[in-house]
């Protein structure tokens, strides 16, 4: 024990026990108060709805029916194909994104053009999936006079215009959807792998080469086993969870005639229950929920580490590392150009009026500002943008406050309690909203009323809190003990200590804020399930315009461009903080 005078009061520093605990945790009474907001939100809008869905899957009007709903739902026509397609999405797409992410991260390291390549790859990460769906539907338009990809495929295959390949047809629609998803997510994988590669000490590779190791030995012994194995698991898990949000892409990108051929569980549950609690829909939801949570738990256990993690006291002196070979640099540059093509298609289409965009390709007519002029002079888009901005700001601020309060006492847990808390938070972060939409509507009907702006905000807050708590808890626990003691000495009350800890973890705070804001801004499914006609956010507004896709393509493209500016700017400016927050939240 040591005693010091702080502002005339006696302060006792308890240095007994593990140094990593920092002795900054609040008293028991304050801990209960700090955890109460997060516990109420997660208990009322996540945990109870999950239990209610599980109960509905085995009962009918309160009567136990066992596996009857499961048998009925799984025996329905097309359900087997839907489940198989969902598994394919969860395995194939993350594998492709992970492999491309590593290759492009390695190819764009320490080169003059590498920063520009990564910036281009990052832009699609920030786009709403609705906008991604609009962009690729424009590219894959079945008419070669409008769809650039269809035109190129027609020329390459030597077919006539009447016999043009149908990229969004029944046989290729899933591949087309997967290509759009890969385009949107590779940039995130590149950033995470780039961070991991930069953290590998160059001395490891030098030591492997000194003992006669070849290039493959350097990859295996100096990169893969020390760090890249865990990073690969994190990226794969993140993308696999992200594939549960293919609802947005399928709803916007696929024509209605082929939607069943592209359907996955995310869409089938929505079609079955429609935001209500039904036995068959609940059964499908339980199947999907078990698969999602089981998969993320396996990934979390695979990348588990000691808690708290060991800290490197002194960083090694960096040594010069040669840039990648010229062929790999050309590969990265080529990928950046390919990633630019969909963006060019979207912007070029938006620069045409309604008639030109509907009748011919953007390359066949001079650009005009008619679509933007109509949007700017109208009021509907501005009203929607204003409502979405207000919603995203209010939700982000609330999530940040609730998460900071809960992360403060949770950060000082150690051992199994810390690991169990992390797994529970991770499970809460990946619960698909379609699975619990019915019970959530029931709760909102009791607390507020379903279909209000307040109810919509409350659902977003409940869904955002688990991941925010996870990231901030890990960030607090990773602080050096000196900074924790500084915060404890400088704060006369627990809220002063919390404020100082948050200031030391500014990167994590920024990451949580940007991720939550962009998530709410880009959302479609929550807005579609819980908003009313007078309080519709941006995602459902854009999705509604796709009903007359061809005739409305110019205005839709212009709306998509305007809707994407703010999230792109936020993600690009905060990309370093985002990587640190994702890695911290995803590993432990």
PDB file of N, CA and C in Angstrom, residues 99-194:
ATOM      1  N   UNK A  99      -8.625 -14.526 -48.787  1.00  0.00           N
ATOM      2  CA  UNK A  99      -7.484 -14.745 -49.675  1.00  0.00           C
ATOM      3  C   UNK A  99      -7.134 -13.481 -50.456  1.00  0.00           C
ATOM      4  N   UNK A 100      -8.132 -12.826 -51.048  1.00  0.00           N
ATOM      5  CA  UNK A 100      -7.870 -11.594 -51.787  1.00  0.00           C
ATOM      6  C   UNK A 100      -7.342 -10.496 -50.866  1.00  0.00           C
ATOM      7  N   UNK A 101      -7.894 -10.418 -49.665  1.00  0.00           N
ATOM      8  CA  UNK A 101      -7.442  -9.396 -48.727  1.00  0.00           C
ATOM      9  C   UNK A 101      -5.977  -9.549 -48.382  1.00  0.00           C
ATOM     10  N   UNK A 102      -5.548 -10.789 -48.133  1.00  0.00           N
ATOM     11  CA  UNK A 102      -4.132 -10.991 -47.819  1.00  0.00           C
ATOM     12  C   UNK A 102      -3.237 -10.686 -49.020  1.00  0.00           C
ATOM     13  N   UNK A 103      -3.606 -11.191 -50.191  1.00  0.00           N
ATOM     14  CA  UNK A 103      -2.784 -10.970 -51.379  1.00  0.00           C
ATOM     15  C   UNK A 103      -2.636  -9.478 -51.693  1.00  0.00           C
ATOM     16  N   UNK A 104      -3.738  -8.742 -51.621  1.00  0.00           N
ATOM     17  CA  UNK A 104      -3.687  -7.320 -51.947  1.00  0.00           C
ATOM     18  C   UNK A 104      -2.986  -6.519 -50.849  1.00  0.00           C
ATOM     19  N   UNK A 105      -3.124  -6.943 -49.594  1.00  0.00           N
ATOM     20  CA  UNK A 105      -2.398  -6.265 -48.517  1.00  0.00           C
ATOM     21  C   UNK A 105      -0.900  -6.460 -48.674  1.00  0.00           C
ATOM     22  N   UNK A 106      -0.488  -7.683 -49.006  1.00  0.00           N
ATOM     23  CA  UNK A 106       0.938  -7.947 -49.202  1.00  0.00           C
ATOM     24  C   UNK A 106       1.468  -7.242 -50.450  1.00  0.00           C
ATOM     25  N   UNK A 107       0.634  -7.173 -51.496  1.00  0.00           N
ATOM     26  CA  UNK A 107       1.095  -6.569 -52.754  1.00  0.00           C
ATOM     27  C   UNK A 107       1.149  -5.053 -52.702  1.00  0.00           C
ATOM     28  N   UNK A 108       0.422  -4.442 -51.769  1.00  0.00           N
ATOM     29  CA  UNK A 108       0.389  -2.977 -51.716  1.00  0.00           C
ATOM     30  C   UNK A 108       1.220  -2.411 -50.578  1.00  0.00           C
ATOM     31  N   UNK A 109       2.060  -3.219 -49.967  1.00  0.00           N
ATOM     32  CA  UNK A 109       2.889  -2.742 -48.860  1.00  0.00           C
ATOM     33  C   UNK A 109       4.117  -2.009 -49.376  1.00  0.00           C
ATOM     34  N   UNK A 110       4.446  -0.932 -48.673  1.00  0.00           N
ATOM     35  CA  UNK A 110       5.714  -0.220 -48.862  1.00  0.00           C
ATOM     36  C   UNK A 110       6.011   0.077 -50.334  1.00  0.00           C
ATOM     37  N   UNK A 111       5.014   0.596 -51.013  1.00  0.00           N
ATOM     38  CA  UNK A 111       5.203   1.042 -52.382  1.00  0.00           C
ATOM     39  C   UNK A 111       4.536   2.403 -52.534  1.00  0.00           C
ATOM     40  N   UNK A 112       4.980   3.163 -53.510  1.00  0.00           N
ATOM     41  CA  UNK A 112       4.470   4.516 -53.665  1.00  0.00           C
ATOM     42  C   UNK A 112       2.977   4.531 -53.957  1.00  0.00           C
ATOM     43  N   UNK A 113       2.513   3.558 -54.730  1.00  0.00           N
ATOM     44  CA  UNK A 113       1.106   3.527 -55.097  1.00  0.00           C
ATOM     45  C   UNK A 113       0.262   2.727 -54.109  1.00  0.00           C
ATOM     46  N   UNK A 114       0.896   2.115 -53.098  1.00  0.00           N
ATOM     47  CA  UNK A 114       0.161   1.255 -52.172  1.00  0.00           C
ATOM     48  C   UNK A 114      -0.923   1.985 -51.406  1.00  0.00           C
ATOM     49  N   UNK A 115      -0.644   3.207 -50.947  1.00  0.00           N
ATOM     50  CA  UNK A 115      -1.641   3.966 -50.207  1.00  0.00           C
ATOM     51  C   UNK A 115      -2.867   4.271 -51.046  1.00  0.00           C
ATOM     52  N   UNK A 116      -2.663   4.637 -52.300  1.00  0.00           N
ATOM     53  CA  UNK A 116      -3.789   4.919 -53.185  1.00  0.00           C
ATOM     54  C   UNK A 116      -4.593   3.657 -53.462  1.00  0.00           C
ATOM     55  N   UNK A 117      -3.910   2.527 -53.640  1.00  0.00           N
ATOM     56  CA  UNK A 117      -4.599   1.260 -53.872  1.00  0.00           C
ATOM     57  C   UNK A 117      -5.504   0.928 -52.690  1.00  0.00           C
ATOM     58  N   UNK A 118      -4.978   1.041 -51.484  1.00  0.00           N
ATOM     59  CA  UNK A 118      -5.784   0.714 -50.299  1.00  0.00           C
ATOM     60  C   UNK A 118      -6.945   1.690 -50.117  1.00  0.00           C
ATOM     61  N   UNK A 119      -6.729   2.944 -50.474  1.00  0.00           N
ATOM     62  CA  UNK A 119      -7.808   3.921 -50.364  1.00  0.00           C
ATOM     63  C   UNK A 119      -8.957   3.583 -51.307  1.00  0.00           C
ATOM     64  N   UNK A 120      -8.622   3.186 -52.527  1.00  0.00           N
ATOM     65  CA  UNK A 120      -9.657   2.807 -53.495  1.00  0.00           C
ATOM     66  C   UNK A 120     -10.408   1.571 -53.029  1.00  0.00           C
ATOM     67  N   UNK A 121      -9.678   0.593 -52.500  1.00  0.00           N
ATOM     68  CA  UNK A 121     -10.323  -0.628 -52.023  1.00  0.00           C
ATOM     69  C   UNK A 121     -11.196  -0.377 -50.800  1.00  0.00           C
ATOM     70  N   UNK A 122     -10.880   0.684 -50.047  1.00  0.00           N
ATOM     71  CA  UNK A 122     -11.618   0.967 -48.820  1.00  0.00           C
ATOM     72  C   UNK A 122     -12.981   1.593 -49.084  1.00  0.00           C
ATOM     73  N   UNK A 123     -13.109   2.353 -50.162  1.00  0.00           N
ATOM     74  CA  UNK A 123     -14.346   3.097 -50.409  1.00  0.00           C
ATOM     75  C   UNK A 123     -15.589   2.202 -50.409  1.00  0.00           C
ATOM     76  N   UNK A 124     -15.586   1.031 -51.077  1.00  0.00           N
ATOM     77  CA  UNK A 124     -16.803   0.196 -51.053  1.00  0.00           C
ATOM     78  C   UNK A 124     -17.210  -0.264 -49.661  1.00  0.00           C
ATOM     79  N   UNK A 125     -16.264  -0.333 -48.715  1.00  0.00           N
ATOM     80  CA  UNK A 125     -16.600  -0.759 -47.352  1.00  0.00           C
ATOM     81  C   UNK A 125     -17.631   0.180 -46.737  1.00  0.00           C
ATOM     82  N   UNK A 126     -17.517   1.465 -47.052  1.00  0.00           N
ATOM     83  CA  UNK A 126     -18.386   2.470 -46.441  1.00  0.00           C
ATOM     84  C   UNK A 126     -19.733   2.586 -47.121  1.00  0.00           C
ATOM     85  N   UNK A 127     -19.870   2.060 -48.330  1.00  0.00           N
ATOM     86  CA  UNK A 127     -21.126   2.214 -49.052  1.00  0.00           C
ATOM     87  C   UNK A 127     -22.228   1.384 -48.407  1.00  0.00           C
ATOM     88  N   UNK A 128     -23.452   1.895 -48.329  1.00  0.00           N
ATOM     89  CA  UNK A 128     -24.570   1.043 -47.912  1.00  0.00           C
ATOM     90  C   UNK A 128     -24.710  -0.135 -48.877  1.00  0.00           C
ATOM     91  N   UNK A 129     -25.060  -1.310 -48.350  1.00  0.00           N
ATOM     92  CA  UNK A 129     -25.253  -2.460 -49.230  1.00  0.00           C
ATOM     93  C   UNK A 129     -26.375  -2.220 -50.236  1.00  0.00           C
ATOM     94  N   UNK A 130     -27.304  -1.333 -49.882  1.00  0.00           N
ATOM     95  CA  UNK A 130     -28.336  -0.956 -50.853  1.00  0.00           C
ATOM     96  C   UNK A 130     -27.681  -0.295 -52.067  1.00  0.00           C
ATOM     97  N   UNK A 131     -26.733   0.598 -51.813  1.00  0.00           N
ATOM     98  CA  UNK A 131     -26.031   1.281 -52.908  1.00  0.00           C
ATOM     99  C   UNK A 131     -25.187   0.288 -53.692  1.00  0.00           C
ATOM    100  N   UNK A 132     -24.538  -0.641 -53.003  1.00  0.00           N
ATOM    101  CA  UNK A 132     -23.792  -1.684 -53.703  1.00  0.00           C
ATOM    102  C   UNK A 132     -24.705  -2.488 -54.608  1.00  0.00           C
ATOM    103  N   UNK A 133     -25.893  -2.843 -54.108  1.00  0.00           N
ATOM    104  CA  UNK A 133     -26.849  -3.568 -54.936  1.00  0.00           C
ATOM    105  C   UNK A 133     -27.291  -2.769 -56.147  1.00  0.00           C
ATOM    106  N   UNK A 134     -27.552  -1.476 -55.968  1.00  0.00           N
ATOM    107  CA  UNK A 134     -27.921  -0.616 -57.095  1.00  0.00           C
ATOM    108  C   UNK A 134     -26.797  -0.562 -58.118  1.00  0.00           C
ATOM    109  N   UNK A 135     -25.557  -0.415 -57.634  1.00  0.00           N
ATOM    110  CA  UNK A 135     -24.394  -0.291 -58.528  1.00  0.00           C
ATOM    111  C   UNK A 135     -24.234  -1.535 -59.393  1.00  0.00           C
ATOM    112  N   UNK A 136     -24.285  -2.703 -58.780  1.00  0.00           N
ATOM    113  CA  UNK A 136     -24.065  -3.934 -59.550  1.00  0.00           C
ATOM    114  C   UNK A 136     -25.294  -4.312 -60.380  1.00  0.00           C
ATOM    115  N   UNK A 137     -26.461  -3.882 -59.989  1.00  0.00           N
ATOM    116  CA  UNK A 137     -27.606  -4.128 -60.866  1.00  0.00           C
ATOM    117  C   UNK A 137     -27.505  -3.265 -62.127  1.00  0.00           C
ATOM    118  N   UNK A 138     -26.958  -2.062 -61.992  1.00  0.00           N
ATOM    119  CA  UNK A 138     -26.701  -1.243 -63.174  1.00  0.00           C
ATOM    120  C   UNK A 138     -25.665  -1.910 -64.080  1.00  0.00           C
ATOM    121  N   UNK A 139     -24.608  -2.466 -63.478  1.00  0.00           N
ATOM    122  CA  UNK A 139     -23.567  -3.120 -64.274  1.00  0.00           C
ATOM    123  C   UNK A 139     -24.075  -4.374 -64.952  1.00  0.00           C
ATOM    124  N   UNK A 140     -24.921  -5.142 -64.247  1.00  0.00           N
ATOM    125  CA  UNK A 140     -25.385  -6.431 -64.754  1.00  0.00           C
ATOM    126  C   UNK A 140     -26.743  -6.346 -65.457  1.00  0.00           C
ATOM    127  N   UNK A 141     -27.158  -5.145 -65.833  1.00  0.00           N
ATOM    128  CA  UNK A 141     -28.427  -4.994 -66.540  1.00  0.00           C
ATOM    129  C   UNK A 141     -28.476  -5.967 -67.720  1.00  0.00           C
ATOM    130  N   UNK A 142     -29.580  -6.710 -67.898  1.00  0.00           N
ATOM    131  CA  UNK A 142     -29.625  -7.733 -68.957  1.00  0.00           C
ATOM    132  C   UNK A 142     -29.562  -7.170 -70.372  1.00  0.00           C
ATOM    133  N   UNK A 143     -29.801  -5.882 -70.554  1.00  0.00           N
ATOM    134  CA  UNK A 143     -29.725  -5.260 -71.874  1.00  0.00           C
ATOM    135  C   UNK A 143     -28.299  -4.775 -72.113  1.00  0.00           C
ATOM    136  N   UNK A 144     -27.574  -5.303 -73.109  1.00  0.00           N
ATOM    137  CA  UNK A 144     -26.193  -4.872 -73.363  1.00  0.00           C
ATOM    138  C   UNK A 144     -26.059  -3.385 -73.673  1.00  0.00           C
ATOM    139  N   UNK A 145     -27.142  -2.749 -74.085  1.00  0.00           N
ATOM    140  CA  UNK A 145     -27.059  -1.310 -74.354  1.00  0.00           C
ATOM    141  C   UNK A 145     -27.044  -0.483 -73.076  1.00  0.00           C
ATOM    142  N   UNK A 146     -27.309  -1.125 -71.927  1.00  0.00           N
ATOM    143  CA  UNK A 146     -27.279  -0.405 -70.654  1.00  0.00           C
ATOM    144  C   UNK A 146     -26.307  -1.029 -69.663  1.00  0.00           C
ATOM    145  N   UNK A 147     -26.169  -2.338 -69.643  1.00  0.00           N
ATOM    146  CA  UNK A 147     -25.311  -3.001 -68.668  1.00  0.00           C
ATOM    147  C   UNK A 147     -23.900  -3.204 -69.185  1.00  0.00           C
ATOM    148  N   UNK A 148     -22.917  -2.573 -68.533  1.00  0.00           N
ATOM    149  CA  UNK A 148     -21.532  -2.660 -69.010  1.00  0.00           C
ATOM    150  C   UNK A 148     -21.013  -4.092 -68.944  1.00  0.00           C
ATOM    151  N   UNK A 149     -21.236  -4.790 -67.830  1.00  0.00           N
ATOM    152  CA  UNK A 149     -20.747  -6.164 -67.707  1.00  0.00           C
ATOM    153  C   UNK A 149     -21.415  -7.082 -68.726  1.00  0.00           C
ATOM    154  N   UNK A 150     -22.698  -6.872 -68.981  1.00  0.00           N
ATOM    155  CA  UNK A 150     -23.399  -7.681 -69.984  1.00  0.00           C
ATOM    156  C   UNK A 150     -22.843  -7.418 -71.376  1.00  0.00           C
ATOM    157  N   UNK A 151     -22.539  -6.169 -71.676  1.00  0.00           N
ATOM    158  CA  UNK A 151     -21.950  -5.821 -72.968  1.00  0.00           C
ATOM    159  C   UNK A 151     -20.591  -6.494 -73.155  1.00  0.00           C
ATOM    160  N   UNK A 152     -19.738  -6.429 -72.121  1.00  0.00           N
ATOM    161  CA  UNK A 152     -18.411  -7.056 -72.208  1.00  0.00           C
ATOM    162  C   UNK A 152     -18.543  -8.562 -72.360  1.00  0.00           C
ATOM    163  N   UNK A 153     -19.449  -9.199 -71.586  1.00  0.00           N
ATOM    164  CA  UNK A 153     -19.634 -10.647 -71.687  1.00  0.00           C
ATOM    165  C   UNK A 153     -20.158 -11.040 -73.060  1.00  0.00           C
ATOM    166  N   UNK A 154     -21.025 -10.212 -73.641  1.00  0.00           N
ATOM    167  CA  UNK A 154     -21.551 -10.499 -74.991  1.00  0.00           C
ATOM    168  C   UNK A 154     -20.444 -10.459 -76.028  1.00  0.00           C
ATOM    169  N   UNK A 155     -19.572  -9.456 -75.901  1.00  0.00           N
ATOM    170  CA  UNK A 155     -18.468  -9.354 -76.857  1.00  0.00           C
ATOM    171  C   UNK A 155     -17.475 -10.499 -76.685  1.00  0.00           C
ATOM    172  N   UNK A 156     -17.178 -10.856 -75.442  1.00  0.00           N
ATOM    173  CA  UNK A 156     -16.193 -11.913 -75.201  1.00  0.00           C
ATOM    174  C   UNK A 156     -16.696 -13.282 -75.647  1.00  0.00           C
ATOM    175  N   UNK A 157     -17.970 -13.518 -75.510  1.00  0.00           N
ATOM    176  CA  UNK A 157     -18.533 -14.822 -75.898  1.00  0.00           C
ATOM    177  C   UNK A 157     -18.973 -14.878 -77.345  1.00  0.00           C
ATOM    178  N   UNK A 158     -18.927 -13.746 -78.020  1.00  0.00           N
ATOM    179  CA  UNK A 158     -19.307 -13.711 -79.432  1.00  0.00           C
ATOM    180  C   UNK A 158     -20.781 -13.909 -79.679  1.00  0.00           C
ATOM    181  N   UNK A 159     -21.616 -13.620 -78.702  1.00  0.00           N
ATOM    182  CA  UNK A 159     -23.055 -13.792 -78.863  1.00  0.00           C
ATOM    183  C   UNK A 159     -23.689 -12.544 -79.468  1.00  0.00           C
ATOM    184  N   UNK A 160     -24.901 -12.710 -79.936  1.00  0.00           N
ATOM    185  CA  UNK A 160     -25.667 -11.583 -80.445  1.00  0.00           C
ATOM    186  C   UNK A 160     -26.307 -10.841 -79.283  1.00  0.00           C
ATOM    187  N   UNK A 161     -26.807  -9.650 -79.571  1.00  0.00           N
ATOM    188  CA  UNK A 161     -27.456  -8.864 -78.536  1.00  0.00           C
ATOM    189  C   UNK A 161     -28.686  -9.571 -77.995  1.00  0.00           C
ATOM    190  N   UNK A 162     -29.421 -10.242 -78.872  1.00  0.00           N
ATOM    191  CA  UNK A 162     -30.627 -10.948 -78.437  1.00  0.00           C
ATOM    192  C   UNK A 162     -30.301 -12.146 -77.557  1.00  0.00           C
ATOM    193  N   UNK A 163     -29.101 -12.701 -77.704  1.00  0.00           N
ATOM    194  CA  UNK A 163     -28.695 -13.890 -76.936  1.00  0.00           C
ATOM    195  C   UNK A 163     -27.642 -13.532 -75.886  1.00  0.00           C
ATOM    196  N   UNK A 164     -27.712 -12.314 -75.368  1.00  0.00           N
ATOM    197  CA  UNK A 164     -26.711 -11.851 -74.399  1.00  0.00           C
ATOM    198  C   UNK A 164     -26.772 -12.667 -73.113  1.00  0.00           C
ATOM    199  N   UNK A 165     -25.629 -12.919 -72.469  1.00  0.00           N
ATOM    200  CA  UNK A 165     -25.626 -13.652 -71.196  1.00  0.00           C
ATOM    201  C   UNK A 165     -26.432 -12.907 -70.142  1.00  0.00           C
ATOM    202  N   UNK A 166     -27.225 -13.641 -69.406  1.00  0.00           N
ATOM    203  CA  UNK A 166     -28.055 -13.052 -68.354  1.00  0.00           C
ATOM    204  C   UNK A 166     -27.359 -13.255 -67.007  1.00  0.00           C
ATOM    205  N   UNK A 167     -26.578 -12.273 -66.617  1.00  0.00           N
ATOM    206  CA  UNK A 167     -25.801 -12.398 -65.381  1.00  0.00           C
ATOM    207  C   UNK A 167     -26.714 -12.444 -64.166  1.00  0.00           C
ATOM    208  N   UNK A 168     -27.841 -11.767 -64.234  1.00  0.00           N
ATOM    209  CA  UNK A 168     -28.814 -11.813 -63.142  1.00  0.00           C
ATOM    210  C   UNK A 168     -29.925 -12.822 -63.415  1.00  0.00           C
ATOM    211  N   UNK A 169     -29.658 -13.782 -64.296  1.00  0.00           N
ATOM    212  CA  UNK A 169     -30.614 -14.841 -64.559  1.00  0.00           C
ATOM    213  C   UNK A 169     -30.543 -15.923 -63.504  1.00  0.00           C
ATOM    214  N   UNK A 170     -31.416 -16.915 -63.565  1.00  0.00           N
ATOM    215  CA  UNK A 170     -31.477 -17.965 -62.538  1.00  0.00           C
ATOM    216  C   UNK A 170     -30.166 -18.716 -62.337  1.00  0.00           C
ATOM    217  N   UNK A 171     -29.416 -18.935 -63.412  1.00  0.00           N
ATOM    218  CA  UNK A 171     -28.209 -19.744 -63.283  1.00  0.00           C
ATOM    219  C   UNK A 171     -27.019 -19.022 -62.691  1.00  0.00           C
ATOM    220  N   UNK A 172     -26.973 -17.674 -62.796  1.00  0.00           N
ATOM    221  CA  UNK A 172     -25.782 -16.930 -62.374  1.00  0.00           C
ATOM    222  C   UNK A 172     -26.068 -15.895 -61.301  1.00  0.00           C
ATOM    223  N   UNK A 173     -27.299 -15.788 -60.820  1.00  0.00           N
ATOM    224  CA  UNK A 173     -27.630 -14.693 -59.920  1.00  0.00           C
ATOM    225  C   UNK A 173     -26.862 -14.785 -58.608  1.00  0.00           C
ATOM    226  N   UNK A 174     -26.660 -15.999 -58.075  1.00  0.00           N
ATOM    227  CA  UNK A 174     -25.918 -16.133 -56.817  1.00  0.00           C
ATOM    228  C   UNK A 174     -24.461 -15.718 -56.990  1.00  0.00           C
ATOM    229  N   UNK A 175     -23.862 -16.103 -58.119  1.00  0.00           N
ATOM    230  CA  UNK A 175     -22.485 -15.684 -58.391  1.00  0.00           C
ATOM    231  C   UNK A 175     -22.408 -14.171 -58.503  1.00  0.00           C
ATOM    232  N   UNK A 176     -23.391 -13.562 -59.162  1.00  0.00           N
ATOM    233  CA  UNK A 176     -23.411 -12.104 -59.294  1.00  0.00           C
ATOM    234  C   UNK A 176     -23.516 -11.431 -57.931  1.00  0.00           C
ATOM    235  N   UNK A 177     -24.381 -11.948 -57.065  1.00  0.00           N
ATOM    236  CA  UNK A 177     -24.520 -11.390 -55.724  1.00  0.00           C
ATOM    237  C   UNK A 177     -23.228 -11.532 -54.926  1.00  0.00           C
ATOM    238  N   UNK A 178     -22.593 -12.696 -55.042  1.00  0.00           N
ATOM    239  CA  UNK A 178     -21.341 -12.904 -54.323  1.00  0.00           C
ATOM    240  C   UNK A 178     -20.253 -11.955 -54.809  1.00  0.00           C
ATOM    241  N   UNK A 179     -20.209 -11.687 -56.114  1.00  0.00           N
ATOM    242  CA  UNK A 179     -19.198 -10.765 -56.631  1.00  0.00           C
ATOM    243  C   UNK A 179     -19.394  -9.372 -56.050  1.00  0.00           C
ATOM    244  N   UNK A 180     -20.644  -8.940 -55.890  1.00  0.00           N
ATOM    245  CA  UNK A 180     -20.911  -7.636 -55.295  1.00  0.00           C
ATOM    246  C   UNK A 180     -20.491  -7.603 -53.834  1.00  0.00           C
ATOM    247  N   UNK A 181     -20.759  -8.682 -53.109  1.00  0.00           N
ATOM    248  CA  UNK A 181     -20.384  -8.727 -51.691  1.00  0.00           C
ATOM    249  C   UNK A 181     -18.868  -8.732 -51.531  1.00  0.00           C
ATOM    250  N   UNK A 182     -18.171  -9.498 -52.341  1.00  0.00           N
ATOM    251  CA  UNK A 182     -16.699  -9.527 -52.282  1.00  0.00           C
ATOM    252  C   UNK A 182     -16.148  -8.142 -52.562  1.00  0.00           C
ATOM    253  N   UNK A 183     -16.680  -7.474 -53.568  1.00  0.00           N
ATOM    254  CA  UNK A 183     -16.240  -6.107 -53.907  1.00  0.00           C
ATOM    255  C   UNK A 183     -16.398  -5.179 -52.710  1.00  0.00           C
ATOM    256  N   UNK A 184     -17.480  -5.346 -51.955  1.00  0.00           N
ATOM    257  CA  UNK A 184     -17.752  -4.458 -50.833  1.00  0.00           C
ATOM    258  C   UNK A 184     -16.882  -4.740 -49.613  1.00  0.00           C
ATOM    259  N   UNK A 185     -16.394  -5.972 -49.440  1.00  0.00           N
ATOM    260  CA  UNK A 185     -15.736  -6.350 -48.194  1.00  0.00           C
ATOM    261  C   UNK A 185     -14.228  -6.541 -48.291  1.00  0.00           C
ATOM    262  N   UNK A 186     -13.684  -6.635 -49.475  1.00  0.00           N
ATOM    263  CA  UNK A 186     -12.244  -6.898 -49.580  1.00  0.00           C
ATOM    264  C   UNK A 186     -11.425  -5.784 -48.946  1.00  0.00           C
ATOM    265  N   UNK A 187     -11.861  -4.542 -49.080  1.00  0.00           N
ATOM    266  CA  UNK A 187     -11.096  -3.432 -48.509  1.00  0.00           C
ATOM    267  C   UNK A 187     -10.893  -3.561 -47.019  1.00  0.00           C
ATOM    268  N   UNK A 188     -11.909  -4.043 -46.293  1.00  0.00           N
ATOM    269  CA  UNK A 188     -11.763  -4.248 -44.857  1.00  0.00           C
ATOM    270  C   UNK A 188     -10.707  -5.304 -44.563  1.00  0.00           C
ATOM    271  N   UNK A 189     -10.728  -6.405 -45.321  1.00  0.00           N
ATOM    272  CA  UNK A 189      -9.727  -7.454 -45.127  1.00  0.00           C
ATOM    273  C   UNK A 189      -8.321  -6.931 -45.418  1.00  0.00           C
ATOM    274  N   UNK A 190      -8.190  -6.090 -46.431  1.00  0.00           N
ATOM    275  CA  UNK A 190      -6.879  -5.516 -46.759  1.00  0.00           C
ATOM    276  C   UNK A 190      -6.353  -4.685 -45.595  1.00  0.00           C
ATOM    277  N   UNK A 191      -7.195  -3.863 -45.001  1.00  0.00           N
ATOM    278  CA  UNK A 191      -6.750  -3.022 -43.885  1.00  0.00           C
ATOM    279  C   UNK A 191      -6.311  -3.854 -42.688  1.00  0.00           C
ATOM    280  N   UNK A 192      -7.095  -4.886 -42.355  1.00  0.00           N
ATOM    281  CA  UNK A 192      -6.743  -5.712 -41.195  1.00  0.00           C
ATOM    282  C   UNK A 192      -5.453  -6.482 -41.449  1.00  0.00           C
ATOM    283  N   UNK A 193      -5.304  -7.058 -42.640  1.00  0.00           N
ATOM    284  CA  UNK A 193      -4.067  -7.780 -42.946  1.00  0.00           C
ATOM    285  C   UNK A 193      -2.872  -6.827 -43.023  1.00  0.00           C
ATOM    286  N   UNK A 194      -3.094  -5.637 -43.529  1.00  0.00           N
ATOM    287  CA  UNK A 194      -1.997  -4.670 -43.581  1.00  0.00           C
ATOM    288  C   UNK A 194      -1.519  -4.348 -42.170  1.00  0.00           C
TER     289      UNK A 194
END
